[in-house]
């Protein structure tokens, strides 16, 4: 690569760290390196894959880059640097990025100064193996390395790719101001990492130990978000309800965030059933700003499988939480995550999952075939012994079941009014707005004289499995 300056200040990290070990550096740099002249400023295009946590991390990366004098751009054709912020949760998430990299390499052939970086969970998961698959990648950076981004971009030269793959249990980025797109809903990371170690899951290995951002910092963030015009705050964490900053638990956090002047709605994702405490349920029941909606990942309806997954709850305990929630918050909408075809899952185990879904009747569900991930406990200890075709059959069965249940639940709201926070113009019709109901259902209705950001009552006249359609009441 030509005309790169300044030369690397950091030597690249050892690319040979064992894949299955969590490595932590002891300190974190407190000051971000800023670039000293306009010539070194680069146009950075970031493409985001995977979950909301990654969307939120992209906002964080934009904040770090712009603080250091780089610019983030929306048009890839204007980019000097292309960063992929990646996901490692299932194999197909990684395959998608590898395919994208092949495509980006064509760009690089046309412009040899173009820098291509892979950031996030897949970078942390594949480490130097990523460079074997895509030797033209210049930068491989895990989720705890983003403070080094501006420096890494300047350091990349013809020779060595830049690797930053150490996890840092102290890194919470609490002092960084993310750059968000304008909007109605702001995602706020309140916790990073995960301590749960579910056997199927790569997250603890690629995002490290759980750490919570102090409540006072979060409430200041929320005040700023309200000043910027956001109406709804969605609190984010891998097991968001295990939040604990050594002084406050998750229930207190919900109340404190909801009480910030101007906050109209608060949601959170994803809680873990083992941390579904009374203080969380109390806030769901009694705090007016906290939306009556809960995503509560189940994973399996067989206690035997849950044990093999190390989920730390039984089916009976999960069911008890659901009954308690529905008793205390009758209008609550529940959604979930389910995995089929996990190691050793028999037809009988699967039938139990199917029956539990029939019994609970979730409003919606995210359903997945089990995907074996190198480095996880299941990958080491259990056998991925359900065939691909059997996984597909089981998945299709529960998808069909859930589609029917979602459609039924939605159609039961015909004739009722739901309160909707107006988010924008509907994609299909300029004369219509869309927004989410309190229960997080997409709702579409004719604009009349409402404004984006208003909360309006919409009377529902028709529904699909995924949408409510109505008119201002
Ligand atoms: N606590 C996190 C979980 C992240 S992973 C959260 O915020 O939701 C999201 C979902 O992906 C999990 O709940 C699980 O259902 C699914 N998942 C995780 N690892 C998987 C794997 N190896 N194969 C298939 N699905 C998986
Ligand atoms: Fe993964 Fe289980 Fe944590 S699903 S993110 S290890 S709670």
Short mmCIF file of C-alpha atoms and ligand atoms in Angstrom, two decimals:
data_model
loop_
_atom_site.label_atom_id
_atom_site.label_comp_id
_atom_site.label_asym_id
_atom_site.label_seq_id
_atom_site.Cartn_x
_atom_site.Cartn_y
_atom_site.Cartn_z
CA UNK A 1 0.00 0.00 0.00
CA UNK A 2 1.36 3.42 -0.88
CA UNK A 3 1.61 6.72 0.98
CA UNK A 4 0.71 5.35 4.36
CA UNK A 5 1.79 7.40 7.33
CA UNK A 6 2.48 7.41 10.16
CA UNK A 7 4.15 4.01 10.48
CA UNK A 8 2.80 1.55 13.03
CA UNK A 9 3.19 2.63 16.61
CA UNK A 10 1.84 -0.67 17.88
CA UNK A 11 3.23 -3.99 16.81
CA UNK A 12 0.46 -6.32 15.72
CA UNK A 13 -0.78 -8.62 18.47
CA UNK A 14 0.38 -12.20 18.38
CA UNK A 15 -1.96 -13.93 15.97
CA UNK A 16 -1.42 -17.29 17.65
CA UNK A 17 -3.47 -16.91 20.82
CA UNK A 18 -5.40 -20.09 21.50
CA UNK A 19 -8.91 -19.93 20.18
CA UNK A 20 -10.55 -21.18 23.35
CA UNK A 21 -8.91 -18.90 25.87
CA UNK A 22 -10.14 -15.58 27.12
CA UNK A 23 -7.25 -13.16 27.07
CA UNK A 24 -7.41 -9.88 28.87
CA UNK A 25 -5.11 -6.94 28.87
CA UNK A 26 -4.72 -5.36 32.27
CA UNK A 27 -5.17 -1.76 31.40
CA UNK A 28 -7.03 0.18 28.82
CA UNK A 29 -5.76 3.32 27.16
CA UNK A 30 -7.74 6.20 28.61
CA UNK A 31 -7.14 8.62 25.78
CA UNK A 32 -8.03 7.92 22.23
CA UNK A 33 -5.31 8.51 19.74
CA UNK A 34 -6.31 11.37 17.51
CA UNK A 35 -4.87 11.96 14.12
CA UNK A 36 -2.91 15.14 13.77
CA UNK A 37 -3.63 16.35 10.28
CA UNK A 38 -6.52 16.50 7.86
CA UNK A 39 -4.50 14.46 5.33
CA UNK A 40 -4.55 11.43 7.60
CA UNK A 41 -8.31 11.69 8.03
CA UNK A 42 -10.01 8.78 6.33
CA UNK A 43 -13.53 8.14 5.08
CA UNK A 44 -14.76 5.06 6.88
CA UNK A 45 -17.73 2.98 5.79
CA UNK A 46 -19.05 0.50 8.35
CA UNK A 47 -21.30 -2.40 7.43
CA UNK A 48 -23.10 -4.07 10.33
CA UNK A 49 -24.07 -7.74 10.65
CA UNK A 50 -25.91 -9.58 13.41
CA UNK A 51 -27.71 -8.39 16.50
CA UNK A 52 -28.65 -5.00 17.95
CA UNK A 53 -25.53 -5.11 20.10
CA UNK A 54 -23.52 -4.88 16.89
CA UNK A 55 -25.67 -2.00 15.64
CA UNK A 56 -24.91 -0.28 18.92
CA UNK A 57 -21.19 -1.11 18.61
CA UNK A 58 -21.14 0.41 15.14
CA UNK A 59 -22.47 3.64 16.67
CA UNK A 60 -19.69 3.41 19.23
CA UNK A 61 -17.05 2.84 16.53
CA UNK A 62 -18.38 5.87 14.63
CA UNK A 63 -18.03 7.90 17.83
CA UNK A 64 -14.44 6.77 18.37
CA UNK A 65 -13.48 7.41 14.76
CA UNK A 66 -15.00 10.85 14.54
CA UNK A 67 -13.52 11.89 17.89
CA UNK A 68 -10.13 11.08 16.36
CA UNK A 69 -10.80 13.12 13.22
CA UNK A 70 -11.87 10.40 10.79
CA UNK A 71 -15.22 10.62 8.98
CA UNK A 72 -17.85 7.93 8.70
CA UNK A 73 -19.58 7.87 5.31
CA UNK A 74 -22.85 6.36 4.10
CA UNK A 75 -21.72 5.67 0.54
CA UNK A 76 -19.27 2.80 0.13
CA UNK A 77 -17.94 4.36 -3.08
CA UNK A 78 -16.51 7.24 -1.04
CA UNK A 79 -14.72 4.96 1.44
CA UNK A 80 -10.97 4.77 2.10
CA UNK A 81 -11.69 2.19 4.75
CA UNK A 82 -14.41 -0.48 4.80
CA UNK A 83 -15.10 -2.13 8.12
CA UNK A 84 -17.38 -5.12 8.52
CA UNK A 85 -18.79 -5.36 12.05
CA UNK A 86 -19.50 -9.06 12.18
CA UNK A 87 -21.46 -11.79 13.95
CA UNK A 88 -20.29 -15.31 14.87
CA UNK A 89 -23.42 -16.75 16.42
CA UNK A 90 -24.19 -19.28 13.68
CA UNK A 91 -22.12 -20.64 10.81
CA UNK A 92 -24.20 -18.90 8.15
CA UNK A 93 -23.45 -15.52 9.75
CA UNK A 94 -19.76 -16.12 9.11
CA UNK A 95 -20.28 -17.54 5.62
CA UNK A 96 -22.11 -14.36 4.66
CA UNK A 97 -19.15 -12.21 5.70
CA UNK A 98 -16.60 -14.41 3.90
CA UNK A 99 -18.67 -14.02 0.71
CA UNK A 100 -18.84 -10.29 1.23
CA UNK A 101 -15.07 -10.13 1.65
CA UNK A 102 -14.52 -11.88 -1.69
CA UNK A 103 -16.67 -9.18 -3.24
CA UNK A 104 -14.80 -6.37 -1.46
CA UNK A 105 -11.51 -7.78 -2.67
CA UNK A 106 -12.57 -6.89 -6.22
CA UNK A 107 -12.83 -3.30 -5.06
CA UNK A 108 -9.43 -3.51 -3.50
CA UNK A 109 -7.95 -4.75 -6.76
CA UNK A 110 -9.22 -1.55 -8.38
CA UNK A 111 -7.98 0.61 -5.50
CA UNK A 112 -4.94 -0.79 -3.74
CA UNK A 113 -5.07 1.85 -1.01
CA UNK A 114 -8.45 0.65 0.15
CA UNK A 115 -8.31 -0.69 3.70
CA UNK A 116 -10.56 -3.62 4.57
CA UNK A 117 -11.16 -4.47 8.20
CA UNK A 118 -13.12 -7.19 9.96
CA UNK A 119 -14.33 -6.20 13.41
CA UNK A 120 -16.54 -7.74 16.06
CA UNK A 121 -17.44 -11.28 17.04
CA UNK A 122 -16.29 -13.15 13.94
CA UNK A 123 -12.91 -11.39 14.06
CA UNK A 124 -12.53 -12.46 17.68
CA UNK A 125 -13.71 -16.00 16.87
CA UNK A 126 -11.62 -16.75 13.78
CA UNK A 127 -8.60 -14.63 14.68
CA UNK A 128 -5.68 -15.27 12.30
CA UNK A 129 -7.69 -17.98 10.51
CA UNK A 130 -9.60 -15.12 8.98
CA UNK A 131 -6.41 -14.03 7.24
CA UNK A 132 -5.99 -17.51 5.80
CA UNK A 133 -9.47 -17.28 4.30
CA UNK A 134 -9.07 -13.66 3.22
CA UNK A 135 -5.37 -12.68 3.09
CA UNK A 136 -6.21 -9.24 1.70
CA UNK A 137 -7.84 -8.18 4.99
CA UNK A 138 -5.81 -5.39 6.62
CA UNK A 139 -7.36 -5.23 10.04
CA UNK A 140 -8.85 -7.84 12.39
CA UNK A 141 -10.30 -6.39 15.57
CA UNK A 142 -12.39 -7.92 18.36
CA UNK A 143 -15.16 -6.13 20.30
CA UNK A 144 -12.84 -4.83 23.02
CA UNK A 145 -10.33 -3.26 20.63
CA UNK A 146 -12.31 -0.34 19.21
CA UNK A 147 -10.38 2.36 21.05
CA UNK A 148 -7.43 1.38 18.85
CA UNK A 149 -9.39 1.82 15.63
CA UNK A 150 -8.12 5.29 14.62
CA UNK A 151 -4.55 4.31 15.34
CA UNK A 152 -4.96 0.94 13.61
CA UNK A 153 -6.29 2.58 10.47
CA UNK A 154 -3.25 4.82 10.34
CA UNK A 155 -0.91 1.97 11.15
CA UNK A 156 -1.97 -0.39 8.39
CA UNK A 157 0.75 -0.49 5.75
CA UNK A 158 1.72 -2.84 2.94
CA UNK A 159 3.23 -5.44 5.19
CA UNK A 160 1.53 -6.72 8.27
CA UNK A 161 -2.17 -6.76 8.88
CA UNK A 162 -3.17 -5.20 12.18
CA UNK A 163 -4.63 -7.58 14.76
CA UNK A 164 -6.28 -6.46 17.97
CA UNK A 165 -7.77 -9.50 19.63
CA UNK A 166 -7.40 -9.11 23.33
CA UNK A 167 -10.49 -9.08 25.46
CA UNK A 168 -10.51 -6.57 28.27
CA UNK A 169 -12.78 -7.17 31.22
CA UNK A 170 -12.53 -3.50 32.16
CA UNK A 171 -13.50 -2.13 28.77
CA UNK A 172 -17.02 -0.72 28.89
CA UNK A 173 -16.54 2.30 26.57
CA UNK A 174 -18.53 4.26 29.15
CA UNK A 175 -16.72 7.51 28.27
CA UNK A 176 -17.35 7.27 24.52
CA UNK A 177 -20.23 9.16 22.92
CA UNK A 178 -21.67 6.94 20.17
CA UNK A 179 -22.90 8.57 16.97
CA UNK A 180 -26.47 7.51 16.25
CA UNK A 181 -28.70 8.11 13.29
CA UNK A 182 -31.50 10.50 14.16
CA UNK A 183 -34.64 8.74 15.13
CA UNK A 184 -37.24 7.87 17.68
CA UNK A 185 -35.71 4.78 19.28
CA UNK A 186 -32.21 4.76 20.77
CA UNK A 187 -30.38 1.56 21.71
CA UNK A 188 -28.29 1.94 24.81
CA UNK A 189 -25.74 -0.69 25.81
CA UNK A 190 -25.87 -1.07 29.58
CA UNK A 191 -23.79 -4.20 29.86
CA UNK A 192 -21.14 -5.96 27.77
CA UNK A 193 -20.06 -9.60 27.69
CA UNK A 194 -21.74 -12.64 29.21
CA UNK A 195 -20.92 -14.88 32.16
CA UNK A 196 -23.53 -17.54 31.51
CA UNK A 197 -21.61 -20.01 29.34
CA UNK A 198 -24.52 -21.75 27.64
CA UNK A 199 -22.82 -24.72 25.97
CA UNK A 200 -24.01 -23.85 22.44
CA UNK A 201 -23.00 -20.21 22.52
CA UNK A 202 -19.90 -18.44 21.25
CA UNK A 203 -20.74 -15.07 22.84
CA UNK A 204 -18.80 -15.49 26.12
CA UNK A 205 -15.70 -16.42 24.10
CA UNK A 206 -15.88 -13.51 21.71
CA UNK A 207 -17.27 -10.81 23.99
CA UNK A 208 -15.65 -11.79 27.26
CA UNK A 209 -16.81 -11.34 30.82
CA UNK A 210 -19.93 -9.53 31.87
CA UNK A 211 -19.52 -5.89 32.90
CA UNK A 212 -22.17 -3.31 33.71
CA UNK A 213 -21.89 0.40 33.02
CA UNK A 214 -22.48 2.51 36.15
CA UNK A 215 -26.05 3.76 36.51
CA UNK A 216 -25.16 7.45 36.85
CA UNK A 217 -23.35 7.36 33.52
CA UNK A 218 -26.36 5.65 31.93
CA UNK A 219 -28.87 8.17 33.25
CA UNK A 220 -26.67 11.00 31.90
CA UNK A 221 -26.63 9.20 28.54
CA UNK A 222 -30.42 8.95 28.63
CA UNK A 223 -30.77 12.69 29.37
CA UNK A 224 -28.62 13.42 26.35
CA UNK A 225 -30.67 11.05 24.19
CA UNK A 226 -33.88 12.82 25.20
CA UNK A 227 -32.28 16.18 24.33
CA UNK A 228 -31.40 14.76 20.92
CA UNK A 229 -35.07 13.93 20.38
CA UNK A 230 -35.24 10.21 21.14
CA UNK A 231 -38.50 9.11 22.73
CA UNK A 232 -37.90 5.42 23.33
CA UNK A 233 -34.85 3.88 25.00
CA UNK A 234 -34.01 0.21 24.49
CA UNK A 235 -31.54 -1.10 27.05
CA UNK A 236 -29.16 -3.67 25.62
CA UNK A 237 -27.14 -6.48 27.14
CA UNK A 238 -26.48 -10.17 26.51
CA UNK A 239 -28.27 -10.98 29.76
CA UNK A 240 -29.56 -7.50 30.29
CA UNK A 241 -31.43 -8.25 33.53
CA UNK A 242 -28.33 -9.54 35.31
CA UNK A 243 -27.24 -5.87 35.25
CA UNK A 244 -25.47 -4.92 38.45
CA UNK A 245 -23.09 -2.01 38.88
CA UNK A 246 -22.39 -3.04 42.50
CA UNK A 247 -24.91 -0.50 43.72
CA UNK A 248 -28.03 -0.99 41.65
CA UNK A 249 -29.84 -3.96 40.16
CA UNK A 250 -31.80 -4.13 36.91
CA UNK A 251 -35.17 -3.23 38.46
CA UNK A 252 -33.72 -0.01 39.92
CA UNK A 253 -32.10 0.79 36.59
CA UNK A 254 -35.46 0.48 34.81
CA UNK A 255 -37.11 2.92 37.20
CA UNK A 256 -34.24 5.40 37.05
CA UNK A 257 -34.14 5.41 33.26
CA UNK A 258 -37.93 5.68 33.02
CA UNK A 259 -37.92 8.65 35.40
CA UNK A 260 -35.61 10.74 33.22
CA UNK A 261 -37.72 13.67 32.04
CA UNK A 262 -38.93 13.19 28.48
CA UNK A 263 -38.47 9.42 28.27
CA UNK A 264 -41.72 8.08 26.89
CA UNK A 265 -40.93 4.40 26.59
CA UNK A 266 -38.36 1.96 27.90
CA UNK A 267 -37.71 -1.55 26.60
CA UNK A 268 -34.86 -3.97 27.08
CA UNK A 269 -33.34 -7.01 25.41
CA UNK A 270 -32.51 -9.83 26.09
CA UNK A 271 -33.24 -10.87 29.62
CA UNK A 272 -32.23 -14.33 30.87
CA UNK A 273 -34.92 -16.40 32.62
CA UNK A 274 -32.58 -17.12 35.53
CA UNK A 275 -32.46 -13.37 36.28
CA UNK A 276 -36.19 -12.71 35.98
CA UNK A 277 -36.33 -11.21 39.46
CA UNK A 278 -39.28 -9.66 41.26
CA UNK A 279 -37.65 -6.25 40.88
CA UNK A 280 -37.73 -6.63 37.08
CA UNK A 281 -41.32 -7.89 37.12
CA UNK A 282 -42.31 -5.06 39.46
CA UNK A 283 -40.99 -2.47 36.99
CA UNK A 284 -42.83 -4.21 34.13
CA UNK A 285 -46.03 -4.12 36.15
CA UNK A 286 -45.85 -0.70 37.77
CA UNK A 287 -43.59 1.60 35.82
CA UNK A 288 -45.75 3.35 33.21
CA UNK A 289 -42.91 3.99 30.75
CA UNK A 290 -41.72 0.36 30.74
CA UNK A 291 -43.42 -1.33 27.80
CA UNK A 292 -45.54 -4.41 28.38
CA UNK A 293 -43.32 -6.64 26.33
CA UNK A 294 -40.68 -9.21 27.15
CA UNK A 295 -38.31 -11.25 25.01
CA UNK A 296 -37.52 -14.27 27.17
CA UNK A 297 -35.30 -16.81 25.38
CA UNK A 298 -36.52 -20.37 26.08
CA UNK A 299 -34.16 -22.39 23.79
CA UNK A 300 -35.83 -25.77 24.49
CA UNK A 301 -38.96 -27.21 26.05
CA UNK A 302 -37.09 -30.25 27.38
CA UNK A 303 -35.42 -29.95 30.78
CA UNK A 304 -32.95 -32.62 29.73
CA UNK A 305 -31.85 -30.53 26.76
CA UNK A 306 -31.82 -27.34 28.86
CA UNK A 307 -29.41 -29.11 31.22
CA UNK A 308 -27.15 -30.06 28.32
CA UNK A 309 -27.31 -26.45 27.20
CA UNK A 310 -26.45 -25.32 30.76
CA UNK A 311 -29.30 -22.84 30.72
CA UNK A 312 -29.59 -23.06 34.54
CA UNK A 313 -33.42 -23.33 34.61
CA UNK A 314 -35.89 -26.14 34.12
CA UNK A 315 -38.99 -26.10 31.95
CA UNK A 316 -41.09 -25.88 35.14
CA UNK A 317 -39.19 -22.80 36.30
CA UNK A 318 -39.59 -21.17 32.90
CA UNK A 319 -43.30 -21.93 32.94
CA UNK A 320 -43.61 -20.46 36.45
CA UNK A 321 -42.04 -17.20 35.28
CA UNK A 322 -44.49 -17.02 32.38
CA UNK A 323 -47.49 -17.60 34.66
CA UNK A 324 -46.26 -15.06 37.17
CA UNK A 325 -45.68 -12.47 34.45
CA UNK A 326 -49.11 -13.03 32.95
CA UNK A 327 -50.77 -12.83 36.33
CA UNK A 328 -49.07 -9.55 37.22
CA UNK A 329 -48.98 -7.99 33.74
CA UNK A 330 -51.95 -9.52 31.90
CA UNK A 331 -51.47 -7.53 28.68
CA UNK A 332 -47.79 -8.50 28.34
CA UNK A 333 -46.56 -9.72 24.94
CA UNK A 334 -43.98 -12.48 25.14
CA UNK A 335 -41.43 -13.44 22.52
CA UNK A 336 -38.67 -16.01 22.62
CA UNK A 337 -35.70 -17.76 21.00
CA UNK A 338 -35.80 -21.49 20.29
CA UNK A 339 -33.07 -23.80 19.02
CA UNK A 340 -33.96 -27.13 17.41
CA UNK A 341 -31.62 -30.06 16.79
CA UNK A 342 -29.24 -29.37 19.64
CA UNK A 343 -26.80 -32.19 20.45
CA UNK A 344 -28.73 -35.27 21.59
CA UNK A 345 -32.19 -33.74 21.03
CA UNK A 346 -34.56 -36.68 20.50
CA UNK A 347 -37.94 -36.58 18.81
CA UNK A 348 -39.47 -36.70 22.31
CA UNK A 349 -37.40 -33.66 23.42
CA UNK A 350 -38.49 -31.84 20.31
CA UNK A 351 -42.17 -32.70 20.91
CA UNK A 352 -41.82 -31.15 24.38
CA UNK A 353 -40.56 -27.93 22.79
CA UNK A 354 -43.46 -27.98 20.35
CA UNK A 355 -45.97 -28.58 23.15
CA UNK A 356 -44.53 -25.86 25.35
CA UNK A 357 -44.80 -23.37 22.47
CA UNK A 358 -48.42 -24.47 21.99
CA UNK A 359 -49.06 -24.00 25.69
CA UNK A 360 -47.29 -20.66 26.22
CA UNK A 361 -48.43 -19.13 22.92
CA UNK A 362 -45.64 -16.62 22.37
CA UNK A 363 -46.52 -13.54 20.38
CA UNK A 364 -43.43 -14.12 18.23
CA UNK A 365 -40.38 -16.35 18.21
CA UNK A 366 -36.93 -16.40 16.65
CA UNK A 367 -36.28 -20.02 15.74
CA UNK A 368 -32.94 -21.55 14.76
CA UNK A 369 -31.34 -24.82 13.76
CA UNK A 370 -28.47 -25.61 16.08
CA UNK A 371 -25.17 -24.56 14.53
CA UNK A 372 -22.01 -26.12 15.95
CA UNK A 373 -19.48 -23.41 16.81
CA UNK A 374 -15.83 -24.18 17.27
CA UNK A 375 -14.63 -23.14 20.70
CA UNK A 376 -17.94 -23.64 22.52
CA UNK A 377 -18.43 -26.18 25.29
CA UNK A 378 -20.92 -28.17 23.17
CA UNK A 379 -18.38 -28.36 20.37
CA UNK A 380 -15.88 -29.89 22.78
CA UNK A 381 -18.09 -32.12 24.89
CA UNK A 382 -21.17 -33.10 22.89
CA UNK A 383 -21.89 -34.56 19.51
CA UNK A 384 -23.76 -32.56 16.85
CA UNK A 385 -25.76 -35.68 16.08
CA UNK A 386 -29.08 -34.46 14.68
CA UNK A 387 -28.93 -34.56 10.89
CA UNK A 388 -29.29 -31.37 8.88
CA UNK A 389 -32.52 -32.63 7.27
CA UNK A 390 -33.98 -33.52 10.65
CA UNK A 391 -33.06 -30.06 12.01
CA UNK A 392 -34.76 -28.51 9.00
CA UNK A 393 -37.92 -30.59 9.50
CA UNK A 394 -38.14 -29.66 13.19
CA UNK A 395 -37.53 -26.01 12.42
CA UNK A 396 -40.26 -25.95 9.78
CA UNK A 397 -42.71 -27.57 12.18
CA UNK A 398 -42.28 -24.92 14.84
CA UNK A 399 -42.22 -22.09 12.31
CA UNK A 400 -45.61 -23.27 11.01
CA UNK A 401 -46.93 -23.58 14.54
CA UNK A 402 -45.68 -20.13 15.53
CA UNK A 403 -47.00 -18.40 12.39
CA UNK A 404 -50.48 -19.65 13.25
CA UNK A 405 -50.21 -18.57 16.88
CA UNK A 406 -48.84 -15.11 15.97
CA UNK A 407 -51.65 -14.60 13.46
CA UNK A 408 -54.27 -15.72 16.01
CA UNK A 409 -52.94 -13.48 18.78
CA UNK A 410 -52.83 -10.49 16.43
CA UNK A 411 -56.31 -11.07 15.08
CA UNK A 412 -57.63 -11.11 18.64
CA UNK A 413 -56.72 -7.40 18.81
CA UNK A 414 -59.17 -6.45 16.01
CA UNK A 415 -61.55 -3.86 17.42
CA UNK A 416 -59.15 -2.88 20.24
CA UNK A 417 -57.09 0.31 20.48
CA UNK A 418 -53.33 0.16 20.87
CA UNK A 419 -50.99 3.03 21.68
CA UNK A 420 -48.40 3.55 18.98
CA UNK A 421 -45.24 5.65 18.96
CA UNK A 422 -45.08 7.05 15.42
CA UNK A 423 -41.75 6.28 13.76
CA UNK A 424 -42.05 7.15 10.09
CA UNK A 425 -43.74 6.77 6.74
CA UNK A 426 -44.89 3.30 5.83
CA UNK A 427 -42.82 1.70 3.07
CA UNK A 428 -45.85 0.83 0.98
CA UNK A 429 -47.85 4.01 1.19
CA UNK A 430 -46.71 7.61 1.66
CA UNK A 431 -50.04 8.52 3.22
CA UNK A 432 -49.52 6.02 6.03
CA UNK A 433 -47.35 6.02 9.12
CA UNK A 434 -45.94 3.06 10.98
CA UNK A 435 -44.81 2.63 14.55
CA UNK A 436 -44.61 0.07 17.31
CA UNK A 437 -47.37 -0.65 19.76
CA UNK A 438 -46.56 -0.82 23.46
CA UNK A 439 -46.28 -4.59 22.91
CA UNK A 440 -43.73 -4.05 20.06
CA UNK A 441 -46.06 -4.92 17.20
CA UNK A 442 -45.57 -3.04 13.95
CA UNK A 443 -48.73 -1.00 13.41
CA UNK A 444 -49.70 0.82 10.21
CA UNK A 445 -52.38 3.55 9.92
CA UNK A 446 -53.35 6.61 7.80
CA UNK A 447 -51.36 9.68 8.87
CA UNK A 448 -54.16 12.22 9.40
CA UNK A 449 -52.63 15.09 11.39
CA UNK A 450 -50.20 13.10 13.54
CA UNK A 451 -46.47 13.76 13.65
CA UNK A 452 -43.48 11.45 13.87
CA UNK A 453 -42.67 11.08 17.58
CA UNK A 454 -46.29 11.33 18.75
CA UNK A 455 -47.91 8.56 20.74
CA UNK A 456 -51.34 7.91 19.25
CA UNK A 457 -54.20 5.51 19.90
CA UNK A 458 -54.86 3.34 16.87
CA UNK A 459 -58.02 1.26 16.52
CA UNK A 460 -57.14 -2.04 14.84
CA UNK A 461 -59.33 -3.24 11.97
CA UNK A 462 -57.21 -5.98 10.40
CA UNK A 463 -54.04 -7.95 11.11
CA UNK A 464 -51.45 -10.34 9.70
CA UNK A 465 -49.04 -12.60 11.64
CA UNK A 466 -46.61 -9.68 11.81
CA UNK A 467 -48.57 -6.43 11.49
CA UNK A 468 -51.55 -4.61 12.96
CA UNK A 469 -53.47 -2.29 10.63
CA UNK A 470 -55.87 0.37 11.85
CA UNK A 471 -56.99 3.99 12.08
CA UNK A 472 -56.43 6.76 14.60
CA UNK A 473 -59.06 6.22 17.28
N1 LIG B 1 -28.41 -13.34 25.35
C1 LIG B 1 -28.30 -13.05 23.97
C2 LIG B 1 -28.24 -14.26 23.15
C3 LIG B 1 -27.54 -13.96 21.93
S1 LIG B 1 -27.67 -15.17 20.78
C4 LIG B 1 -29.38 -12.13 23.51
O1 LIG B 1 -29.21 -10.95 23.57
O2 LIG B 1 -30.41 -12.58 23.01
C5 LIG B 1 -29.34 -15.02 20.24
C6 LIG B 1 -29.96 -16.34 20.06
O3 LIG B 1 -29.25 -17.08 19.08
C7 LIG B 1 -29.92 -17.25 21.29
O4 LIG B 1 -30.92 -16.94 22.20
C8 LIG B 1 -30.08 -18.61 20.68
O5 LIG B 1 -31.44 -18.95 20.51
C9 LIG B 1 -29.45 -18.45 19.30
N2 LIG B 1 -28.15 -19.14 19.25
C10 LIG B 1 -27.04 -18.88 19.96
N3 LIG B 1 -26.06 -19.76 19.65
C11 LIG B 1 -26.58 -20.58 18.70
C12 LIG B 1 -26.07 -21.69 17.98
N4 LIG B 1 -24.83 -22.15 18.20
N5 LIG B 1 -26.88 -22.30 17.08
C13 LIG B 1 -28.13 -21.85 16.88
N6 LIG B 1 -28.67 -20.82 17.53
C14 LIG B 1 -27.90 -20.19 18.44
FE1 LIG B 2 -25.08 -16.87 24.89
FE2 LIG B 2 -26.26 -17.97 26.93
FE3 LIG B 2 -24.91 -15.71 27.22
S1 LIG B 2 -27.14 -17.72 24.88
S2 LIG B 2 -25.09 -14.72 25.27
S3 LIG B 2 -24.07 -17.68 26.72
S4 LIG B 2 -26.88 -16.26 28.16
#
